[in-house]
Short mmCIF file of C-alpha atoms (C1' of nucleotides) in Angstrom, two decimals:
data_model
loop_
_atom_site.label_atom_id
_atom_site.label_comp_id
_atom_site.label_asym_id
_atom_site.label_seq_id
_atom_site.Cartn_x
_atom_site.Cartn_y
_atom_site.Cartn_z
CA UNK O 170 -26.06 60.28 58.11
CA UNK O 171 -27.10 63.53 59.92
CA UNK O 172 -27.24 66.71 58.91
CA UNK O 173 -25.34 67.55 61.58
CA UNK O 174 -22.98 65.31 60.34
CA UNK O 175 -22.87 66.48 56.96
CA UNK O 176 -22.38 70.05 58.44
CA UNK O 177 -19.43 69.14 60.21
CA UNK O 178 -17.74 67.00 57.36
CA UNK O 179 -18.29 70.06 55.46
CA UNK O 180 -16.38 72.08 58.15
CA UNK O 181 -13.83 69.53 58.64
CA UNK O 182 -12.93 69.77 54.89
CA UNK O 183 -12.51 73.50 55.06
CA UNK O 184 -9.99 73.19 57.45
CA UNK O 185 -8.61 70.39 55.54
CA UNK O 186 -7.74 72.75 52.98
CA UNK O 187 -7.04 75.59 54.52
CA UNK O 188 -4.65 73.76 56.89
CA UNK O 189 -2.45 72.71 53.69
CA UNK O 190 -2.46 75.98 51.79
CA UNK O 191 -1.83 77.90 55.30
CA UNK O 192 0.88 75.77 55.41
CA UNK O 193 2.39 76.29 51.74
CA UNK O 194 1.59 80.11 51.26
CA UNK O 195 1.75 81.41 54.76
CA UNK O 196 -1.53 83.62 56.77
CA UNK O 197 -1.61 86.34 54.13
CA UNK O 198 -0.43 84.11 50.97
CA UNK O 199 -3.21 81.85 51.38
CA UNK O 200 -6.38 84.39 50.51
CA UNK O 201 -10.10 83.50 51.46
CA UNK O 202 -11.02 83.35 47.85
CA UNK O 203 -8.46 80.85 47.14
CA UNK O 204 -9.27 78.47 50.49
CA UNK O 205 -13.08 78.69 49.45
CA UNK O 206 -12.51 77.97 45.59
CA UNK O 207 -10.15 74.90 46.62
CA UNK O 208 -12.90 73.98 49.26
CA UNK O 209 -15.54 74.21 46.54
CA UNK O 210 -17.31 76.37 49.04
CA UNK O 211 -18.66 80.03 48.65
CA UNK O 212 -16.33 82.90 50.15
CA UNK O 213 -19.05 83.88 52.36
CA UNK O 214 -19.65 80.51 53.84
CA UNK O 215 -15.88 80.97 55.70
CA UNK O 216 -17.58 83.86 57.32
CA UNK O 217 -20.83 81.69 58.21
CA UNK O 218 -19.10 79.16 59.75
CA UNK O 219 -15.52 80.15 61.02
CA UNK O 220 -16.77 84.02 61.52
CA UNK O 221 -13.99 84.97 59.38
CA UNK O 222 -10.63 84.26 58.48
CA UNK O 223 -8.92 84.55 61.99
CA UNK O 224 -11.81 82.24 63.15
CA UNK O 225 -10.83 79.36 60.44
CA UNK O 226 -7.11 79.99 61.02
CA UNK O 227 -8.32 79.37 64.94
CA UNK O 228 -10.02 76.62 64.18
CA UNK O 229 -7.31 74.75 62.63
CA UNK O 230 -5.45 75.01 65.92
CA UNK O 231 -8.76 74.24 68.23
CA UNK O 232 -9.10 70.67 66.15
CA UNK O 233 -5.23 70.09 66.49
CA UNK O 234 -4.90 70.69 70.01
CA UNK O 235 -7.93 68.66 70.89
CA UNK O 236 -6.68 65.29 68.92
CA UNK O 237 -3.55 66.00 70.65
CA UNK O 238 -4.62 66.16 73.81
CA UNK O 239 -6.22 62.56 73.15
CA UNK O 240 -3.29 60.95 72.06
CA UNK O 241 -0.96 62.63 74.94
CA UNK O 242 0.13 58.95 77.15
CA UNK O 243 2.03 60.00 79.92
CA UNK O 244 5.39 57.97 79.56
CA UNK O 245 5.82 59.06 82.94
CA UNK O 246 4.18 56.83 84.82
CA UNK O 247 4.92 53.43 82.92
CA UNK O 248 7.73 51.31 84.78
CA UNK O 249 10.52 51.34 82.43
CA UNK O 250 13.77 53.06 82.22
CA UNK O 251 14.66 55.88 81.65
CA UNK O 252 16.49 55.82 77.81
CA UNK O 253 12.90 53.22 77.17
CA UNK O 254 10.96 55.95 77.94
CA UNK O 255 13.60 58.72 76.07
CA UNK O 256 13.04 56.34 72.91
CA UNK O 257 9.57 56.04 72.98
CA UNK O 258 9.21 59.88 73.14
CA UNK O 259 11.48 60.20 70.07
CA UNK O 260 9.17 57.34 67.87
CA UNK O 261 6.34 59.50 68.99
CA UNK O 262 7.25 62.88 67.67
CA UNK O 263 8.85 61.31 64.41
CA UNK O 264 5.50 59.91 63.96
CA UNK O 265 3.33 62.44 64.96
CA UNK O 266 5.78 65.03 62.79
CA UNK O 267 4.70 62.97 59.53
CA UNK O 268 1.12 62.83 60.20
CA UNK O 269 0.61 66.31 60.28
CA UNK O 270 3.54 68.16 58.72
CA UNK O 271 1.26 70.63 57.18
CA UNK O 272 0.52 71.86 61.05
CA UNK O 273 4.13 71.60 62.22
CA UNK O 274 4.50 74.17 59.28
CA UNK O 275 2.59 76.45 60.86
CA UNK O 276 3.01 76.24 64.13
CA UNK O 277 6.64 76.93 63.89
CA UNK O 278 6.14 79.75 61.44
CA UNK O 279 3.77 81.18 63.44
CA UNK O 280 6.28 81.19 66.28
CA UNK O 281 8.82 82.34 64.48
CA UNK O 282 6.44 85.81 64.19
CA UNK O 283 7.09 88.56 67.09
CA UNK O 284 2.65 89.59 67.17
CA UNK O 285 0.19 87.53 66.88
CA UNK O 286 0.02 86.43 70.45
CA UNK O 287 -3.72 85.28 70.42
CA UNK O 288 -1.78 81.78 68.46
CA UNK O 289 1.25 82.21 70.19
CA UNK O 290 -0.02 81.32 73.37
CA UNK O 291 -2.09 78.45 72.20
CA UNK O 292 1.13 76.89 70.39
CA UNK O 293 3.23 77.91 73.34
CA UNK O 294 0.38 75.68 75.02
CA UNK O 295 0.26 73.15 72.92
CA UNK O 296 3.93 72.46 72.71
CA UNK O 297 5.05 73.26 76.32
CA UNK O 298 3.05 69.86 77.72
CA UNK O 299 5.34 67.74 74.96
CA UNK O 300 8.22 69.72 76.06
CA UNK O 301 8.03 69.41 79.44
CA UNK O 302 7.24 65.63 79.33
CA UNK O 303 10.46 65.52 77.70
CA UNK O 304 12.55 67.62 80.43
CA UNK O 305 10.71 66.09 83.02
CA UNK O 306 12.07 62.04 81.43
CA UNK O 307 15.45 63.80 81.40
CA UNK O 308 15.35 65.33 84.41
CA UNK O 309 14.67 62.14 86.38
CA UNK O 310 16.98 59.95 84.40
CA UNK O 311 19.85 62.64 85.57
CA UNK O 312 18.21 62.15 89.46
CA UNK O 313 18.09 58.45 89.25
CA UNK O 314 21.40 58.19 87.73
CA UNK O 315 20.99 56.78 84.42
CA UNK O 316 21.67 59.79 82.33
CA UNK O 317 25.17 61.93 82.11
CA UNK O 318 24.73 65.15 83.54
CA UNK O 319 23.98 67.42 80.49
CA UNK O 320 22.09 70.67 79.64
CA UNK O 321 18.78 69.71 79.56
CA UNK O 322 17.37 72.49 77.44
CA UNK O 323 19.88 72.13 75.20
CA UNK O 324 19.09 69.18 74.10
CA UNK O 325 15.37 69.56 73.83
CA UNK O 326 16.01 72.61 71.76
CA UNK O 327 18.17 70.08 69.53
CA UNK O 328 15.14 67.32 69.51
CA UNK O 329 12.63 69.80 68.71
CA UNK O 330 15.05 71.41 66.14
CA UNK O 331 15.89 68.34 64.27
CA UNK O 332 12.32 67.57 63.64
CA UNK O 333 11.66 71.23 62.44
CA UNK O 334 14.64 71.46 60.68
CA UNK O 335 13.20 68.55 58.56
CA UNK O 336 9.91 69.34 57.96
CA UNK O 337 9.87 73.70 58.01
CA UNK O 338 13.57 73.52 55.49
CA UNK O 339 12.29 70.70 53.52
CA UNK O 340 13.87 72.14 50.70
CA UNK O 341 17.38 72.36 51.62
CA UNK O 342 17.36 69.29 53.67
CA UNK O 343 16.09 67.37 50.33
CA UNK O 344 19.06 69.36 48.31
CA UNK O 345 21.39 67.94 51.48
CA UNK O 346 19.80 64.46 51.01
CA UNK O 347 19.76 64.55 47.37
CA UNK O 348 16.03 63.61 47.65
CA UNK O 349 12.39 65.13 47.71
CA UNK O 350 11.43 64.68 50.87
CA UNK O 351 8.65 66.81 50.27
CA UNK O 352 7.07 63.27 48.90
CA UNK O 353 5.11 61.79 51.62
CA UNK O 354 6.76 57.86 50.72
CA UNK O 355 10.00 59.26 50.76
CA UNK O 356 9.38 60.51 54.27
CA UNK O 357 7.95 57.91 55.50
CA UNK O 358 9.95 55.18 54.28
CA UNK O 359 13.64 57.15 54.43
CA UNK O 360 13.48 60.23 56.67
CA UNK O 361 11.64 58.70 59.13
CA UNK O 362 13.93 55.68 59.94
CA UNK O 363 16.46 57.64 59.58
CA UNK O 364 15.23 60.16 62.17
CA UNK O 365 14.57 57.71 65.10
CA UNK O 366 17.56 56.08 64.31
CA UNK O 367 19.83 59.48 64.50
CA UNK O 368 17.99 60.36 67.20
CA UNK O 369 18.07 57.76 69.61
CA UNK O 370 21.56 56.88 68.93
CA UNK O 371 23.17 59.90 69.51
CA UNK O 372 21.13 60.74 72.73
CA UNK O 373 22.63 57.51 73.76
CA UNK O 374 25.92 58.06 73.05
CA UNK O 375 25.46 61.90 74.61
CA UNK O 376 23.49 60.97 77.83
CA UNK O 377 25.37 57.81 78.38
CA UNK O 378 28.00 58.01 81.12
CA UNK O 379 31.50 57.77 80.48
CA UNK H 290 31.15 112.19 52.55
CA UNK H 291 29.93 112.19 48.70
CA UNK H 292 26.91 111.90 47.69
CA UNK H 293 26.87 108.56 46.52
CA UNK H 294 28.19 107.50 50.06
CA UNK H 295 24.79 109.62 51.94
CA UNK H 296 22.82 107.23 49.48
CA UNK H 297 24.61 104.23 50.01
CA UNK H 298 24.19 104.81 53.82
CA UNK H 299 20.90 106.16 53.49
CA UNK H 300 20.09 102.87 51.42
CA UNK H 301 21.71 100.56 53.93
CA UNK H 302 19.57 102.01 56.63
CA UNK H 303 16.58 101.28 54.98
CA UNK H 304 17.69 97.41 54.16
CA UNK H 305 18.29 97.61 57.90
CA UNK H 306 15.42 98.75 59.09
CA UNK H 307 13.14 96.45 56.48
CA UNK H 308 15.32 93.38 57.89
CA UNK H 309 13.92 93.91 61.05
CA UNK H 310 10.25 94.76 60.14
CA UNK H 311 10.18 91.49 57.88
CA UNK H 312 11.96 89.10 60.27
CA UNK H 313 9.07 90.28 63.17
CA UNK H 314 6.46 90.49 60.93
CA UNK H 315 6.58 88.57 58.03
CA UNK H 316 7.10 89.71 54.70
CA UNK H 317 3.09 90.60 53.82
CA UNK H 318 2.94 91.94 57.58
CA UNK H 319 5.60 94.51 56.88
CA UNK H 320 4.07 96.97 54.58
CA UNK H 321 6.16 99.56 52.44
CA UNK H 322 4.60 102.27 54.59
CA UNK H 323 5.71 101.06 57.74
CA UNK H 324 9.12 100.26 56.81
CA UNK H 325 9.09 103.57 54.75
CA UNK H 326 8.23 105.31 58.21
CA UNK H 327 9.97 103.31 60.61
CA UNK H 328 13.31 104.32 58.08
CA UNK H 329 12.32 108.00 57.73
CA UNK H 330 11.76 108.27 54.06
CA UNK H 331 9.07 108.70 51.90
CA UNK H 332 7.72 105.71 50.63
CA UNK H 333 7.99 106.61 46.98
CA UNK H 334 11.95 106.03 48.17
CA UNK H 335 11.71 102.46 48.46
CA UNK H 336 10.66 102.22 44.46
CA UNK H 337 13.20 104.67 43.78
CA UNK H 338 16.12 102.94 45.22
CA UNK H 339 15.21 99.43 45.39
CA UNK H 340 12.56 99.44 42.34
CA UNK H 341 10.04 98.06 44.61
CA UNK H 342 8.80 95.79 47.95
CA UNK H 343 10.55 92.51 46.27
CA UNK H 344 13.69 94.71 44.93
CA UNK H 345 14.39 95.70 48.71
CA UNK H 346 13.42 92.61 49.75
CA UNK H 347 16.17 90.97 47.78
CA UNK H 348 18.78 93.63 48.46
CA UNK H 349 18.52 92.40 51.95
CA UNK H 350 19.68 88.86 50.90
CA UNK H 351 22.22 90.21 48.48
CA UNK H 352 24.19 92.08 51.32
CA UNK H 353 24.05 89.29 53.49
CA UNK H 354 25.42 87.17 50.72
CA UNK H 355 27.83 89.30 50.05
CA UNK H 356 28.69 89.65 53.66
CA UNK H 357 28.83 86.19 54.17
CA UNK H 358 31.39 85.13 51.09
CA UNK H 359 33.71 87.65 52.56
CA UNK H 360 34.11 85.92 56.04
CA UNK H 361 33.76 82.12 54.80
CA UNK H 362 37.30 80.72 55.56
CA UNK H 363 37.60 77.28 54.83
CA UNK H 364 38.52 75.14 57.74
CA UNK H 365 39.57 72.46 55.30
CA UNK H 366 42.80 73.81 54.20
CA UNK H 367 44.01 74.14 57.91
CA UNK H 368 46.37 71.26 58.89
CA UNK H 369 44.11 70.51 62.08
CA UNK H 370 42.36 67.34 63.38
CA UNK H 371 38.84 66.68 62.30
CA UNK H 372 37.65 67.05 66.01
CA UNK H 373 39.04 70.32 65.37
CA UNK H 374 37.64 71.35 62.37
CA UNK H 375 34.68 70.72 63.77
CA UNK H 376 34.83 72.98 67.03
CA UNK H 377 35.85 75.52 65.09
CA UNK H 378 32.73 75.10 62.84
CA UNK H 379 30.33 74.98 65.46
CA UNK H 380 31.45 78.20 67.10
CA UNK H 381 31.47 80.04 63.96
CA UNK H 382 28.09 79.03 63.33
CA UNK H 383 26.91 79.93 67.03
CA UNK H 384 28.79 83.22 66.29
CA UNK H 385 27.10 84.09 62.96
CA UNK H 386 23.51 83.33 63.93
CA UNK H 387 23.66 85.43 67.30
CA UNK H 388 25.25 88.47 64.99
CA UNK H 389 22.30 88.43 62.59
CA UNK H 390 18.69 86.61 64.01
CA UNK H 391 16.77 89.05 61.86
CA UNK H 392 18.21 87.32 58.57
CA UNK H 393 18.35 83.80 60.34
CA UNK H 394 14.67 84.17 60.75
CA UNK H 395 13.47 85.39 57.18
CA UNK H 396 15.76 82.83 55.64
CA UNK H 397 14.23 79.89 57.48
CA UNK H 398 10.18 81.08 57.16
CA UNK H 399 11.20 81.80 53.93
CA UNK H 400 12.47 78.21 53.17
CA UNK H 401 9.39 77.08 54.73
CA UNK H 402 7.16 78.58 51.88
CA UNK H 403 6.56 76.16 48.92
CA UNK H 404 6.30 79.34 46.22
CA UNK H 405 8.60 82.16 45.86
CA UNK H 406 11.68 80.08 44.18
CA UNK H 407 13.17 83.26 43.16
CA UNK H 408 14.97 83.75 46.53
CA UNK H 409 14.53 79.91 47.36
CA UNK H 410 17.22 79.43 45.00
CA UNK H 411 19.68 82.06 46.54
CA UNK H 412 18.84 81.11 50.26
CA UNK H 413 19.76 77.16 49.20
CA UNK H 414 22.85 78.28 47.73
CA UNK H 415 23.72 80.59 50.24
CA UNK H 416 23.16 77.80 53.28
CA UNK H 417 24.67 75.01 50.64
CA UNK H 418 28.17 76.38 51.02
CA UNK H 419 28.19 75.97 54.32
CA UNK H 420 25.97 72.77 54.92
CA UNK H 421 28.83 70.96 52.43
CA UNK H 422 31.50 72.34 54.23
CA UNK H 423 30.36 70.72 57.79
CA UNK H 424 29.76 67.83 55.33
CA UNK H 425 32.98 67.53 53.79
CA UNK H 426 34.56 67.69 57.36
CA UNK H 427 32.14 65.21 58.55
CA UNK H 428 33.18 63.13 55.75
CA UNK H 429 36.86 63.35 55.80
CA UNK H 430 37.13 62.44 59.47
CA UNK H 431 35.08 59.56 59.43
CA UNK H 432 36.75 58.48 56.56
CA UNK H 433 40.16 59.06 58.41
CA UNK H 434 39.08 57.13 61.17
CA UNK H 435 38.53 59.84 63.96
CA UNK H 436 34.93 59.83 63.98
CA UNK H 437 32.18 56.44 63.94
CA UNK H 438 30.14 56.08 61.39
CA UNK H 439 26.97 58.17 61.86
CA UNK H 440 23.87 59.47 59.66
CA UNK H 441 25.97 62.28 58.79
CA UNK H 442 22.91 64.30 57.15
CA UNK H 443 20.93 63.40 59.97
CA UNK H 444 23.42 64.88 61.90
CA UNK H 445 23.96 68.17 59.98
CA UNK H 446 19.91 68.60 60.37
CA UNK H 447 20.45 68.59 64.16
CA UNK H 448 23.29 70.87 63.41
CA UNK H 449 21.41 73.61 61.60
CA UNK H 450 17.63 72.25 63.79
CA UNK H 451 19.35 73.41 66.96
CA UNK H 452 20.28 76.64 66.32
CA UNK H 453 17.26 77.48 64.26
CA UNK H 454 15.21 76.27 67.09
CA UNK H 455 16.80 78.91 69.15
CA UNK H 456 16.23 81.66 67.15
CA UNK H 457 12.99 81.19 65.05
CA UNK H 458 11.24 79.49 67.68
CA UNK H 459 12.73 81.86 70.25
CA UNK H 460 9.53 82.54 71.90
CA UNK H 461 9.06 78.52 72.92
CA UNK H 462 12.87 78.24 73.39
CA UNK H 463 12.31 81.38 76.15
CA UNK H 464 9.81 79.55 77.82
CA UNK H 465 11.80 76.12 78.33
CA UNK H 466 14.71 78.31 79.87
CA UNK H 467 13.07 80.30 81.72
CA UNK H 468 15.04 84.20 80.10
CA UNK H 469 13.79 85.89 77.45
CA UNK H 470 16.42 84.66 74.86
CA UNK H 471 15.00 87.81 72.53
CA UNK H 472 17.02 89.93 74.62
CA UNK H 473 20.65 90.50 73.40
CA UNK H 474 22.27 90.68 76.42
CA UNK H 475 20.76 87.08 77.26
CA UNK H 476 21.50 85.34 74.29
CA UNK H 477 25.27 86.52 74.28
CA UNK H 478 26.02 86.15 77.82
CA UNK H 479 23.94 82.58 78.50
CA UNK H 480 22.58 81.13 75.38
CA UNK H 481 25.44 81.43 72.64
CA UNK H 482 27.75 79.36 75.13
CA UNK H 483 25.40 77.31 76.38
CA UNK H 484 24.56 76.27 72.66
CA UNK H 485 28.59 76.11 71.89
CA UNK H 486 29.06 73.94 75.00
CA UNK H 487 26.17 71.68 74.45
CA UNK H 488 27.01 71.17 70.30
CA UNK H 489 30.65 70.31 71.36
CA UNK H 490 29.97 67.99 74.11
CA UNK H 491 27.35 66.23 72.11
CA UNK H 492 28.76 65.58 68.81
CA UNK H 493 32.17 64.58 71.31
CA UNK H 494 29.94 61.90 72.28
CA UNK H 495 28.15 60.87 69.72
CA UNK H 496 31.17 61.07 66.96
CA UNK H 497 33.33 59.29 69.39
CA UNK H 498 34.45 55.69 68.54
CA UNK H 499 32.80 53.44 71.05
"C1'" DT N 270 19.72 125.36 33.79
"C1'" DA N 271 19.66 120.50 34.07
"C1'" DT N 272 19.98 116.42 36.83
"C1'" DC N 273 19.01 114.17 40.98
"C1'" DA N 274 16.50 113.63 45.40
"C1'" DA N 275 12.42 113.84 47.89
"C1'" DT N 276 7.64 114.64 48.75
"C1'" DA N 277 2.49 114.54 48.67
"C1'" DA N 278 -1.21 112.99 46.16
"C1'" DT N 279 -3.16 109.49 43.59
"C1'" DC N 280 -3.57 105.03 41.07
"C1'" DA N 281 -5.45 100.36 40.16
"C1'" DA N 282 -5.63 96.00 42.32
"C1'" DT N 283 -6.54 92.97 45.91
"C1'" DC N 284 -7.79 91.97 50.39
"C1'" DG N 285 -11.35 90.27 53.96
"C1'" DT N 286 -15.87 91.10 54.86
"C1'" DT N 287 -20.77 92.13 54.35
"C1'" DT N 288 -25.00 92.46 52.13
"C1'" DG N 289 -29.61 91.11 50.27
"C1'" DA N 290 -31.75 87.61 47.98
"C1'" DT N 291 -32.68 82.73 47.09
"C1'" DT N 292 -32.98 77.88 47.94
"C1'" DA N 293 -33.12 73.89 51.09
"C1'" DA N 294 -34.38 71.92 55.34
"C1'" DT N 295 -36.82 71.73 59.65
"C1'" DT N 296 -40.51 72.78 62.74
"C1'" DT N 297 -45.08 74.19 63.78
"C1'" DT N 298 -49.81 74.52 62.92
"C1'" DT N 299 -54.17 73.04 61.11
"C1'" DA B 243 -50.72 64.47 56.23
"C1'" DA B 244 -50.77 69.04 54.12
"C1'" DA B 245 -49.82 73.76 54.54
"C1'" DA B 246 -47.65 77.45 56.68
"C1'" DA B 247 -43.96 79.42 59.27
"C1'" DT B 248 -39.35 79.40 60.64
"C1'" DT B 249 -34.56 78.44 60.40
"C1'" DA B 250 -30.28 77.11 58.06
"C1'" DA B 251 -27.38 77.07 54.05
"C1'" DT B 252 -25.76 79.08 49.89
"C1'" DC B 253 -24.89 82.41 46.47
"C1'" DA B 254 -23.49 86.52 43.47
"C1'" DA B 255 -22.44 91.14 44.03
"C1'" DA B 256 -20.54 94.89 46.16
"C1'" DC B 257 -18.42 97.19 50.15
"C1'" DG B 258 -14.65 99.83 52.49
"C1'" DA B 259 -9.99 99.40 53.60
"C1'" DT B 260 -5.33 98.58 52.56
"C1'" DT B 261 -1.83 97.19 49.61
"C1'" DG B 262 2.25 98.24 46.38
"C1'" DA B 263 3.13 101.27 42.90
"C1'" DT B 264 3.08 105.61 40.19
"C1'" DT B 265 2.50 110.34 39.07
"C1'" DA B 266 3.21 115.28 39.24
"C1'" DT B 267 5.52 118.59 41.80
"C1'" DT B 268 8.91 120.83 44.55
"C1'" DG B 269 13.56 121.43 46.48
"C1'" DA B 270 18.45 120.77 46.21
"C1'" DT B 271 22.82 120.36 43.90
"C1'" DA B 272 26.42 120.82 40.48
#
DNA sequence: TATCAATAATCAATCGTTTGATTAATTTTT
DNA sequence: AAAAATTAATCAAACGATTGATTATTGATA
């Protein structure tokens, strides 16, 4: 093992941390000292590495965006139908919502703010390619006949807001459940199903034609 | 005009004002001075009405409690069909969030938090009411026989998911359609019955025996 | 005059950041 | 290979700024 190596792991750990308690106590609830002492890290080194706390929060969103621009498959271009390629899209985000729920967190708090537009455009970004995969799958499936004619945005706002709903109100959707869905089995053994599932048949029902 | 009715307006103006500076910037982003200024009072006023930040900060919630109690009629009484019931739920819903986004947002970033259970509690008992009341109704007319048998929590996250989308992540939701859904005029005239029309149509279909 | 309302000035606490010094690691020189 | 020089990593301490809150004081009202 490097140094290098070592350095980065080290890095990559921060932002571990910080990532989750960014997540649970919001930008200004989650202070340096705290990250650093949960890091088991000096205070200063958040200023040697990430230049500072707006550089670490950055970072987070740098090493999300890059892994998701990895794992980004264009369903587009595969040769199936259209409500294949609407379903696969759906397992996708209800997977990728669980793996990193401490991110969705923040991104979608983050949005919520008015400022802070140096994020907001990175998120706006970040999400806009997933959203307009999605419109684009709908879009053709309305052109090509398969789907009902419907509003489009609509019903991307209710995809995307199902999936928030879940993971940003965790609290009152585990009071609605009458689980804690906060648990990481629960989710992934109950909400998770139970999200494709909703999802994919009720866009059926909705974008089938009658 | 009494005294006690300058103060009460005097104190209602500043719970207005502070709803707006913590819904845009967050509760740690609004500071006591800037709400103090933005209201026209010293900010020695804030401690004298409201006994502090958090005091005024929870006088916001109790008026829209309050508020809220006063205008929940419950559809369940009414000798309608469930199909109904249901309409008549989603507009009110559409209605209410378009009358007050500032509280729509600080009640969903502040669900998102993990701490600060103190108003945690009131927000989950304030959206409870109404979460079991689209519940019940769900309930009742699938037990009736008018609607199939769906993931009926699932479905009252999509519910709530959609129209939070709209709001809290009103920035994205902007960018997918194209307006700036910030502005009043454009969420009254375009998006409130484009949301209405979508949530009708949709559950239609999906609650619809096949 | 006595109570309430309002202000300016000030408080202690906490924030993110910076500093100077020290140790560890790497490179260069002999 | 050994010693010297240089760079990187880490630390405790302290900085200035800002926060929410409080005080002492003044003005208004009844």
């Amino acid at each position: 093992m490097t140094i290098t190596e070592e350095k980065h792991e080290k890095k990559d750990h921060i932002i571990e941390i910080a990532e989750k308690l960014f997540s649970e106590l919001g930008y200004d609830g989650a202070s340096t000292r705290l990250i650093a002492q949960d890091a088991g890290v000096n205070m200063a080194m958040l200023n040697y590495y990430f230049g500072g706390k707006e550089g670490l929060y950055l970072a987070i969103f740098e090493k999300r965006i890059g892994e998701s621009k990895l794992q980004l498959q264009s369903l587009n271009n595969e040769a199936i139908s259209s409500f294949e390629k609407l379903n696969k899209c759906i397992e996708n985000y209800a997977d990728k919502m669980m793996a990193n729920s401490c991110f969705q967190k923040i991104i979608y708090r983050e949005m919520s703010l008015t400022q802070r537009s140096s994020v907001t455009d990175k998120i706006i970004q970040l999400l806009s390619e997933n959203a307009l995969e999605i419109k684009k799958i709908l879009l053709d499936g309305i052109a090509n006949g398969s789907f009902a004619e419907v509003d489009v945005d609509m019903l991307i706002a209710t995809m995307f807001g199902t999936k928030s709903y879940l993971i940003n109100s965790s609290q009152m959707a585990s009071f609605l459940i009458g689980k804690d869905i906060t648990d990481p089995k629960v989710r992934e053994e109950e909400v998770k199903p139970r999200l494709k599932d909703h999802m994919k048949k009720m866009f059926k029902a909705y974008l089938t034609k009658s």
